[in-house]
XYZ file of N, CA and C in Angstrom:
747
model
N 5.549 22.871 -15.156
C 5.482 21.972 -14.195
C 5.081 22.615 -12.854
N 4.007 21.979 -12.316
C 3.569 22.559 -10.851
C 4.623 22.434 -9.895
N 4.414 23.266 -9.021
C 5.529 23.227 -7.848
C 4.829 23.423 -6.540
N 5.277 23.099 -5.235
C 5.106 23.297 -4.188
C 4.757 24.743 -3.822
N 3.744 25.228 -2.960
C 3.855 26.714 -2.684
C 4.613 27.089 -1.810
N 5.199 28.311 -2.219
C 6.289 29.094 -1.692
C 6.293 28.872 -0.234
N 5.098 29.061 0.556
C 4.773 29.010 1.957
C 5.558 27.745 2.527
N 5.439 26.259 1.742
C 5.819 25.428 2.377
C 7.644 25.288 2.020
N 7.857 25.696 0.952
C 9.166 25.816 0.889
C 10.500 26.725 1.858
N 9.375 28.132 2.239
C 10.081 28.909 3.470
C 10.350 28.091 4.269
N 9.020 27.624 5.055
C 9.349 26.764 6.425
C 10.081 25.589 6.158
N 10.086 24.865 5.317
C 11.350 23.913 5.227
C 12.445 24.043 4.421
N 12.721 24.976 4.059
C 13.900 25.233 3.229
C 15.285 24.445 3.421
N 15.679 24.112 4.603
C 16.737 23.818 5.197
C 16.503 22.165 6.124
N 15.371 21.713 5.838
C 15.124 20.225 6.407
C 15.818 19.354 5.776
N 16.410 18.478 5.983
C 16.491 16.968 5.774
C 15.621 16.141 5.676
N 14.723 15.898 6.452
C 13.551 15.314 6.374
C 12.345 15.991 6.829
N 11.234 16.056 5.960
C 10.093 16.725 5.842
C 9.089 16.096 6.375
N 9.095 15.468 7.741
C 8.463 15.078 8.300
C 8.894 14.733 9.977
N 8.202 14.246 11.085
C 8.569 14.475 12.390
C 9.375 13.107 12.820
N 9.993 12.639 11.610
C 10.928 11.473 11.642
C 12.007 12.243 11.963
N 12.995 11.806 12.998
C 14.399 12.515 12.952
C 15.308 11.608 12.301
N 16.552 11.954 11.918
C 17.566 11.320 11.095
C 17.763 9.973 11.681
N 17.493 10.171 13.203
C 18.409 8.695 13.915
C 16.627 7.986 13.734
N 15.839 8.326 13.672
C 14.548 7.631 13.335
C 14.612 6.757 12.226
N 14.956 7.512 10.995
C 14.905 7.044 9.609
C 16.530 6.058 9.365
N 17.256 6.410 10.249
C 18.289 5.140 10.402
C 17.859 4.175 10.777
N 17.094 4.086 12.057
C 16.571 2.892 12.725
C 15.648 2.177 11.629
N 15.006 2.953 11.035
C 13.995 2.138 10.002
C 14.982 1.460 9.162
N 15.659 1.972 8.435
C 16.958 1.291 7.420
C 17.357 -0.146 8.106
N 17.958 0.122 9.540
C 18.232 -1.097 9.945
C 17.078 -2.568 10.330
N 16.309 -1.920 10.508
C 15.051 -2.499 10.945
C 14.545 -3.391 9.726
N 14.932 -3.160 8.273
C 14.478 -3.761 7.338
C 15.512 -4.761 6.716
N 16.693 -4.734 7.451
C 17.707 -5.524 6.968
C 18.007 -5.210 5.327
N 18.124 -4.335 5.177
C 18.546 -3.753 3.466
C 19.778 -4.417 3.197
N 19.809 -4.836 1.899
C 21.135 -5.580 1.515
C 21.295 -4.719 0.416
N 23.051 -4.616 -0.489
C 23.583 -3.932 -1.373
C 22.545 -4.018 -2.308
N 22.109 -3.144 -3.396
C 21.603 -3.585 -4.482
C 20.132 -3.402 -4.521
N 19.502 -3.298 -3.267
C 18.079 -3.183 -3.060
C 17.398 -2.038 -3.810
N 16.472 -2.154 -4.692
C 15.970 -0.785 -5.367
C 14.836 -0.138 -4.868
N 14.738 1.051 -4.770
C 13.719 1.575 -3.921
C 13.244 2.843 -4.615
N 11.784 2.907 -4.969
C 11.257 4.090 -5.011
C 10.697 4.690 -4.229
N 10.849 6.379 -4.299
C 10.179 7.037 -2.987
C 9.686 8.030 -3.684
N 8.205 7.961 -3.462
C 7.497 8.908 -4.017
C 7.082 9.976 -2.915
N 7.024 11.160 -3.544
C 7.091 12.205 -2.789
C 8.342 12.443 -1.456
N 9.517 12.390 -2.424
C 10.867 12.049 -1.886
C 11.275 13.410 -1.054
N 10.598 14.391 -1.271
C 11.298 15.524 -0.411
C 12.648 15.893 -0.725
N 13.461 16.208 0.104
C 15.485 16.364 -0.222
C 16.121 14.993 -0.282
N 15.267 13.967 -0.056
C 16.204 12.631 -0.716
C 16.924 12.118 0.464
N 16.634 12.474 1.895
C 17.487 11.925 3.291
C 17.137 10.375 2.846
N 16.311 9.860 2.764
C 16.128 8.323 2.930
C 16.897 7.951 2.066
N 16.772 7.990 0.645
C 17.502 7.387 -0.352
C 18.996 7.567 -0.095
N 19.650 8.907 0.074
C 21.020 9.066 -0.125
C 21.738 8.602 1.244
N 20.912 8.432 2.537
C 21.189 7.887 3.697
C 21.698 6.226 3.579
N 20.185 5.962 2.851
C 20.316 4.035 3.181
C 21.127 3.670 1.722
N 21.473 4.748 0.646
C 22.511 4.331 -0.228
C 24.034 4.431 0.447
N 24.117 5.057 0.907
C 25.624 5.326 1.941
C 25.467 4.270 3.061
N 24.563 3.847 3.877
C 24.771 3.094 4.966
C 24.386 1.465 4.473
N 23.567 1.428 3.501
C 23.073 0.019 2.877
C 23.517 -0.468 1.594
N 23.924 0.646 0.843
C 24.171 -0.254 -0.570
C 23.078 -0.154 -1.282
N 22.037 0.551 -1.146
C 20.779 0.305 -1.761
C 20.771 1.311 -3.265
N 19.944 1.139 -4.313
C 20.168 2.229 -5.182
C 18.659 2.734 -5.363
N 18.123 3.543 -5.884
C 16.763 4.087 -6.136
C 16.610 5.372 -6.866
N 15.325 5.679 -7.066
C 14.866 6.738 -7.615
C 13.883 7.458 -6.476
N 14.261 8.846 -6.432
C 13.187 9.548 -5.979
C 12.282 10.572 -6.729
N 11.140 10.807 -6.650
C 10.312 11.744 -7.168
C 9.641 12.761 -6.290
N 9.725 14.058 -6.399
C 9.132 14.981 -6.122
C 8.582 16.181 -6.599
N 7.666 17.014 -6.377
C 7.058 17.821 -7.288
C 7.792 19.537 -7.091
N 8.822 19.449 -5.834
C 9.201 20.423 -5.450
C 10.853 20.783 -6.084
N 10.907 21.633 -6.814
C 12.021 21.953 -7.969
C 13.204 22.338 -6.392
N 12.897 22.767 -5.445
C 13.893 23.089 -4.367
C 14.174 21.770 -3.668
N 13.454 21.256 -3.271
C 13.845 20.239 -2.572
C 14.608 19.110 -3.350
N 14.077 18.803 -4.742
C 14.978 18.190 -5.851
C 16.379 18.469 -6.007
N 16.765 19.760 -6.199
C 17.720 20.408 -6.321
C 18.916 20.056 -5.011
N 17.694 19.997 -3.619
C 18.758 19.693 -2.282
C 19.429 18.244 -2.281
N 18.025 17.326 -2.929
C 18.186 15.844 -2.685
C 19.569 15.657 -3.595
N 19.587 16.251 -4.899
C 20.761 15.988 -5.739
C 22.121 16.481 -4.789
N 22.104 17.600 -4.157
C 23.129 18.071 -3.687
C 23.801 16.840 -2.567
N 22.673 16.366 -1.817
C 22.507 15.714 -0.834
C 23.328 14.227 -1.157
N 23.028 14.138 -2.425
C 23.556 12.953 -2.870
C 25.055 12.997 -3.323
N 25.214 14.045 -3.678
C 26.785 14.537 -4.106
C 27.699 14.452 -2.632
N 27.123 15.006 -1.711
C 27.569 15.163 -0.598
C 27.783 14.022 0.157
N 27.145 13.122 -0.125
C 27.061 11.593 0.767
C 28.205 10.775 -0.712
N 28.375 11.479 -1.545
C 29.206 10.362 -2.585
C 28.388 9.367 -3.115
N 26.985 9.564 -3.280
C 26.121 8.309 -3.721
C 25.303 8.673 -5.143
N 26.075 9.432 -5.807
C 25.174 10.214 -6.867
C 25.044 9.093 -7.907
N 26.085 7.883 -7.933
C 25.851 6.474 -8.877
C 24.887 5.971 -8.267
N 24.315 6.117 -7.057
C 23.381 5.017 -6.797
C 21.675 5.566 -6.704
N 21.789 6.889 -6.990
C 20.258 7.210 -6.492
C 20.035 8.283 -7.653
N 19.072 8.453 -8.014
C 18.917 9.476 -9.151
C 17.132 10.031 -8.703
N 17.477 11.471 -8.874
C 15.938 12.579 -8.494
C 15.310 13.277 -9.753
N 14.167 12.936 -9.567
C 13.000 13.137 -10.666
C 12.560 14.383 -9.886
N 12.191 15.638 -10.900
C 11.185 16.503 -10.483
C 10.092 16.118 -11.243
N 9.072 15.929 -10.816
C 7.556 15.674 -11.582
C 6.828 15.125 -10.317
N 5.287 15.730 -10.793
C 4.320 15.142 -9.609
C 4.171 13.694 -9.107
N 4.186 13.392 -8.297
C 4.355 11.898 -8.014
C 3.124 11.140 -8.262
N 2.085 12.146 -8.146
C 0.469 11.614 -8.796
C 0.423 10.559 -10.156
N 0.385 9.262 -9.497
C 0.219 8.449 -10.791
C 1.479 7.768 -10.952
N 2.730 8.220 -10.564
C 3.961 7.792 -11.099
C 4.389 6.437 -10.517
N 4.803 5.439 -11.799
C 4.895 4.235 -11.568
C 6.404 4.440 -12.017
N 7.115 3.424 -11.404
C 8.430 2.746 -12.083
C 8.451 1.914 -13.351
N 9.498 2.261 -14.191
C 9.678 1.628 -14.978
C 10.037 0.021 -15.213
N 10.566 -0.225 -13.940
C 10.818 -1.811 -14.121
C 10.764 -1.823 -12.495
N 10.144 -2.935 -12.102
C 9.811 -3.238 -10.353
C 10.685 -2.914 -9.635
N 10.443 -2.563 -8.469
C 11.465 -2.233 -7.240
C 11.364 -3.391 -6.351
N 12.064 -3.184 -5.660
C 12.378 -4.152 -4.060
C 11.387 -3.258 -3.122
N 11.436 -2.312 -2.836
C 10.653 -1.193 -1.949
C 10.219 -0.338 -2.681
N 8.916 -0.077 -2.259
C 8.023 1.284 -3.136
C 7.583 2.118 -1.734
N 7.811 3.656 -1.562
C 7.554 4.040 -0.260
C 6.988 5.181 -0.614
N 6.170 5.805 0.187
C 5.615 7.262 0.128
C 5.439 7.422 1.641
N 6.291 8.255 1.864
C 6.382 8.666 3.516
C 5.680 10.122 3.752
N 4.309 9.581 4.192
C 3.569 11.320 4.691
C 3.054 12.086 3.643
N 2.880 11.226 2.498
C 1.859 12.341 1.217
C 1.127 11.197 0.594
N 0.401 10.695 1.347
C -0.548 9.800 0.966
C -1.840 10.726 0.087
N -1.436 11.891 -0.131
C -2.695 12.417 -1.005
C -2.374 12.282 -2.262
N -1.122 11.916 -2.807
C -0.986 11.461 -4.055
C -1.367 10.630 -4.690
N -2.038 9.275 -3.654
C -3.137 8.110 -4.021
C -4.562 8.636 -3.657
N -4.732 9.787 -3.694
C -5.960 10.220 -3.016
C -6.204 9.884 -1.710
N -5.522 9.444 -0.939
C -5.839 8.739 0.504
C -5.048 7.505 0.674
N -4.901 7.122 1.844
C -4.150 5.653 1.992
C -4.050 4.774 1.258
N -5.389 4.473 1.088
C -5.845 3.175 0.042
C -5.222 3.163 -1.227
N -5.359 4.282 -1.822
C -5.212 4.706 -3.258
C -3.906 4.965 -3.559
N -2.860 5.583 -2.027
C -1.723 5.105 -2.224
C -0.931 4.009 -2.379
N -1.478 3.165 -1.328
C -1.016 1.768 -1.238
C -1.185 1.041 -2.763
N -2.131 1.150 -3.181
C -2.572 0.661 -4.570
C -1.276 1.248 -5.774
N -1.234 2.465 -5.723
C -0.094 3.310 -6.376
C 1.289 2.653 -6.046
N 1.502 2.242 -4.990
C 2.954 1.738 -4.859
C 2.832 0.308 -5.447
N 1.897 -0.083 -5.103
C 1.865 -1.428 -5.335
C 2.254 -2.032 -7.021
N 1.850 -0.603 -7.586
C 2.244 -0.875 -9.380
C 3.295 -0.805 -9.963
N 4.378 -0.255 -8.451
C 5.846 -0.242 -9.130
C 6.830 -1.433 -8.349
N 5.884 -2.366 -7.647
C 6.583 -3.344 -6.750
C 6.640 -4.682 -7.307
N 7.797 -5.215 -6.952
C 7.974 -6.414 -7.612
C 7.308 -7.517 -6.826
N 6.924 -8.789 -7.164
C 6.285 -9.628 -6.335
C 6.961 -9.795 -5.204
N 6.534 -9.934 -3.670
C 7.412 -10.427 -2.574
C 7.925 -9.098 -2.080
N 7.720 -7.891 -2.409
C 8.300 -6.790 -2.124
C 7.888 -6.122 -1.145
N 8.293 -5.023 -0.512
C 7.961 -4.046 0.426
C 7.255 -2.815 0.142
N 6.183 -2.372 0.839
C 6.102 -1.284 0.797
C 6.103 -0.280 2.332
N 6.640 0.630 1.998
C 6.753 1.682 3.397
C 6.015 3.152 3.189
N 4.976 3.071 4.019
C 4.126 4.249 4.241
C 3.845 4.777 5.289
N 4.502 6.387 5.381
C 4.413 7.021 6.122
C 3.299 7.705 6.389
N 2.253 7.486 8.045
C 0.824 8.261 8.157
C 0.888 8.816 9.462
N 0.125 9.708 9.306
C -0.170 10.381 10.982
C -1.534 9.595 11.501
N -1.465 9.532 12.914
C -2.506 8.788 13.391
C -3.301 9.867 14.939
N -4.087 9.304 15.282
C -4.103 10.131 16.331
C -3.646 9.652 17.458
N -2.906 9.974 18.412
C -2.387 9.847 19.709
C -3.374 9.645 20.802
N -4.380 10.631 20.718
C -5.463 10.878 21.440
C -6.492 11.462 20.717
N -7.780 10.755 21.286
C -8.997 11.202 20.344
C -8.880 12.882 20.539
N -9.098 13.602 19.400
C -9.307 14.844 19.532
C -11.091 15.205 19.953
N -10.501 16.129 21.167
C -11.912 16.306 21.801
C -12.797 17.539 21.166
N -12.447 18.099 20.171
C -13.117 19.225 19.503
C -12.564 19.323 18.134
N -13.736 20.338 17.599
C -13.278 20.227 16.057
C -12.060 21.452 15.796
N -11.812 21.998 16.751
C -10.792 23.171 16.746
C -9.340 22.289 16.793
N -9.307 21.153 17.555
C -8.400 20.218 17.874
C -7.996 19.870 16.331
N -9.078 18.968 15.947
C -9.022 18.384 14.388
C -8.136 19.390 13.307
N -8.609 20.566 13.268
C -8.388 21.599 12.371
C -6.925 21.949 12.508
N -6.727 22.192 13.924
C -5.164 22.389 14.191
C -4.348 21.384 13.835
N -4.849 20.025 13.734
C -3.591 18.829 13.244
C -3.742 18.976 12.082
N -4.520 19.478 10.872
C -4.513 19.859 9.307
C -5.297 18.533 9.260
N -6.385 18.741 9.730
C -7.822 17.705 9.408
C -8.814 18.298 9.318
N -9.689 17.769 8.425
C -11.020 18.501 8.215
C -11.897 17.747 9.027
N -11.746 16.567 9.137
C -12.688 15.656 10.282
C -11.921 14.876 11.356
N -12.590 14.387 12.193
C -11.823 13.322 12.855
C -11.465 12.032 11.887
N -12.099 11.737 11.561
C -12.129 10.544 10.435
C -11.049 10.454 9.402
N -10.698 11.784 9.039
C -9.307 12.010 8.438
C -8.025 11.312 8.675
N -7.937 11.295 9.960
C -6.848 10.105 10.304
C -7.510 8.839 11.321
N -6.774 7.788 11.509
C -7.332 6.831 12.543
C -6.476 6.619 13.716
N -7.075 5.996 14.751
C -5.869 5.713 15.901
C -5.003 4.481 15.216
N -4.153 4.489 15.851
C -3.032 3.550 15.743
C -3.573 2.309 15.448
N -4.623 1.681 16.343
C -5.167 0.412 15.993
C -6.010 0.043 15.289
N -6.686 1.496 14.471
C -7.645 1.315 13.422
C -6.481 1.195 12.078
N -5.508 2.369 12.471
C -4.523 2.539 10.874
C -4.156 0.802 10.732
N -3.609 0.227 11.754
C -3.215 -1.259 11.718
C -4.156 -2.038 11.101
N -4.956 -2.009 11.420
C -6.414 -3.039 11.161
C -6.724 -2.368 9.556
N -6.538 -1.059 9.156
C -6.947 -0.973 8.057
C -5.877 -1.544 6.912
N -4.698 -1.588 7.275
C -3.629 -2.320 6.370
C -4.012 -3.590 6.416
N -4.170 -4.457 7.293
C -5.184 -5.858 6.974
C -5.829 -5.841 6.200
N -6.636 -4.869 6.369
C -7.808 -5.160 5.503
C -7.527 -4.788 3.818
N -6.617 -4.058 3.707
C -6.030 -3.809 2.431
C -5.316 -5.240 1.881
N -5.247 -6.105 2.953
C -4.780 -7.553 2.152
C -3.039 -6.988 2.494
N -2.562 -6.349 3.479
C -1.407 -6.502 3.706
C -0.921 -6.899 5.600
N 0.053 -7.714 5.480
C 0.489 -7.772 6.730
C 1.624 -6.590 6.921
N 1.449 -6.108 8.238
C 2.405 -5.096 8.873
C 3.544 -5.736 9.281
N 4.635 -5.768 8.828
C 5.963 -6.246 9.247
C 6.972 -5.934 9.734
N 6.838 -4.654 9.955
C 7.674 -3.440 10.992
C 7.153 -2.399 11.092
N 7.465 -1.605 11.943
C 6.887 -0.021 12.187
C 7.791 0.769 12.782
N 8.062 2.084 12.756
C 8.841 2.924 13.570
C 8.037 4.169 13.779
N 7.861 4.329 15.182
C 6.856 5.714 15.388
C 7.572 6.770 15.377
N 7.533 7.936 15.205
C 8.017 9.163 15.566
C 7.587 9.480 16.985
N 8.337 10.323 17.729
C 8.063 10.789 19.411
C 7.671 12.291 19.108
N 7.339 13.130 20.668
C 6.849 14.217 20.527
C 8.388 14.742 20.260
N 9.501 14.778 20.646
C 10.622 15.252 20.470
C 10.858 15.409 18.581
N 10.278 14.169 17.884
C 10.528 14.504 16.427
C 9.736 15.584 16.074
N 8.385 15.346 16.980
C 7.842 16.668 16.149
C 8.097 17.997 16.537
N 8.775 18.163 17.992
C 9.472 19.359 17.912
C 10.480 19.675 17.023
N 11.432 18.677 16.686
C 12.455 19.013 16.041
C 11.958 19.458 14.181
N 10.752 18.702 13.975
C 10.231 19.129 12.393
C 9.630 20.543 12.623
N 8.811 20.840 13.697
C 8.365 22.338 13.662
C 8.946 23.489 14.239
N 9.915 23.149 15.103
C 10.650 24.328 15.587
C 11.767 24.121 14.485
N 12.046 23.668 13.508
C 13.205 23.920 12.532
C 12.296 24.829 11.463
N 11.007 24.710 11.289
C 9.961 25.301 10.461
C 10.306 26.885 11.084
N 10.151 27.508 12.451
C 10.164 28.462 13.011
C 11.240 29.326 12.855
N 12.287 28.271 12.777
C 13.565 29.123 12.604
C 13.844 29.335 11.231
N 13.516 28.928 10.285
C 13.524 28.848 8.899
C 12.975 29.993 8.650
N 11.679 30.200 9.011
C 10.479 31.012 8.841
C 11.127 32.734 9.107
N 11.619 32.613 10.308
C 12.575 33.850 10.906
C 13.120 34.332 10.096
N 14.240 33.457 9.849
C 15.484 33.828 8.986
C 14.867 34.441 7.495
N 13.940 33.791 6.979
C 13.235 34.233 5.783
C 12.760 35.787 5.907
N 11.759 35.747 6.956
C 11.286 37.259 7.484
C 12.465 38.302 7.243
N 13.591 37.863 7.830
C 14.681 39.061 8.406
C 15.646 39.318 6.947
N 15.317 38.244 6.061
C 15.739 38.689 4.957
C 15.148 39.160 3.677
N 13.786 39.019 3.784
C 12.906 39.316 2.830
C 11.652 39.914 3.691
N 11.841 41.529 3.838
C 11.015 42.115 4.508
C 9.920 42.794 3.798
N 10.472 42.941 1.884
C 9.486 43.498 1.244
C 8.857 42.424 0.504
N 9.033 41.182 0.697
C 8.259 40.120 -0.028
C 6.707 40.132 0.382
N 5.884 39.605 -0.750
C 4.441 39.828 -0.883
C 4.209 38.759 0.340
N 4.589 37.561 0.791
C 4.287 36.914 1.762
C 4.703 37.052 3.106
N 5.299 38.403 3.013
C 5.907 38.788 4.552
C 4.716 38.707 5.478
N 3.457 39.502 5.352
C 2.683 39.651 6.518
C 2.037 38.116 6.704
N 1.892 37.421 5.963
C 1.139 36.069 5.960
C 2.136 34.990 6.917
N 3.405 34.906 6.485
C 4.661 34.500 7.298
C 4.896 34.876 8.461
N 4.719 36.023 8.993
C 4.879 36.700 10.167
C 3.589 36.359 10.849
N 2.364 36.368 10.390
C 1.432 35.918 11.345
C 1.432 34.554 11.659
N 1.898 33.589 10.830
C 2.164 32.494 10.936
C 3.107 32.264 12.041
N 4.297 32.507 12.039
C 5.228 32.736 13.403
C 4.718 33.137 14.649
N 3.736 33.924 14.793
C 3.306 34.595 15.486
C 2.444 33.671 16.739
N 2.301 32.319 15.820
C 0.922 31.592 16.375
C 1.521 30.143 16.417
N 2.714 29.886 15.836
C 2.792 28.628 15.692
C 3.487 27.951 16.702
N 4.399 28.346 17.726
C 5.189 27.580 18.797
C 3.583 27.238 19.398
N 2.680 28.158 20.021
C 1.958 28.160 21.046
C 1.134 26.766 20.326
N 0.583 26.896 19.148
C -0.664 26.032 18.348
C -0.014 24.662 18.533
N 1.567 24.867 18.201
C 2.013 23.254 18.137
C 2.280 22.490 19.403
N 2.379 23.040 20.361
C 2.253 22.529 21.754
C 0.896 22.338 22.411
N -0.048 23.042 21.775
C -1.574 22.652 22.088
C -2.044 21.462 21.487
N -1.767 21.293 20.367
C -2.279 20.412 19.469
C -1.738 19.672 18.904
N -0.857 19.782 17.494
C -0.221 18.738 16.954
C 0.837 17.780 17.927
N 1.588 18.514 18.639
C 2.330 18.038 19.668
C 1.838 16.650 20.192
N 0.597 17.041 21.072
C -0.184 16.473 21.878
C -1.135 15.360 21.332
N -1.504 15.491 20.365
C -2.886 14.712 19.600
C -2.673 13.907 18.449
N -1.000 14.520 18.003
C -1.111 13.859 16.368
C 0.377 12.655 16.591
N -0.115 11.597 15.965
C 1.125 10.570 16.014
C 1.493 10.567 14.694
N 2.468 9.749 14.434
C 3.036 9.880 13.231
C 3.971 8.414 12.937
N 3.811 7.411 12.013
C 4.677 6.557 11.725
C 5.102 5.936 10.358
N 5.909 5.325 10.434
C 6.337 4.587 9.053
C 5.956 2.999 9.536
N 5.001 2.309 8.409
C 4.791 1.307 8.350
C 5.117 0.553 7.551
N 6.070 -0.839 7.700
C 6.324 -1.738 6.308
C 5.292 -2.937 6.246
N 5.189 -2.895 4.836
C 3.805 -3.913 4.464
C 4.271 -4.926 3.563
N 3.560 -6.241 3.539
C 4.149 -6.759 3.048
C 2.376 -7.517 2.167
N 2.444 -7.670 0.943
C 1.077 -8.317 0.833
C 0.703 -9.877 1.129
N -0.172 -10.034 1.317
C -0.415 -11.253 2.066
C -0.424 -12.480 0.663
């Protein structure tokens, strides 16, 4: 079974949410969707399972999370036990690429991992394969807050070209072109980016202190040297992120 590169799990080993959504934003999204007890949710690339676990606790949903990281799946199962929802949520250690639920679900989600479908369009199509008629898709996706002025900015925001991401109006239009109504959205803010990125710095520093002889030490040390300044220069200023609730027309 493939797994995430260790660099990624070092950075995010203690994250509950593996994107710039705060726990408060995740709760806002759950309330905005008027979730009812028994709602069935599939979360592809679920990370540490915070959405499923907290929504099971707060709204009585049931569901399945799938993630390629053995560390994150273990964290998700522990979180379900901590919140006493292990009878409502189930976590699968598997590659989410091509994963389809055995039975149709009410909500199919992929928050911030649209590479599992080869991009935004492919991921929407993949999620549709698990969705009951009239169900809802949740897609988390970056967008340009400001148009990047140069290629350096593009690359520091984890893109290859400017066209890898859209502006927010372009992104909403793209959902319409896929035959979807956008029925809700909750957007991350700069504080959310700070919480996501800065937690990576602390995780990395603690790992460095504990693993001076690890083969990744020099790489992670060099990354931490640059990461705070690069974050405030580029990602924090130019890159937005949001979760968009979609229903087929």
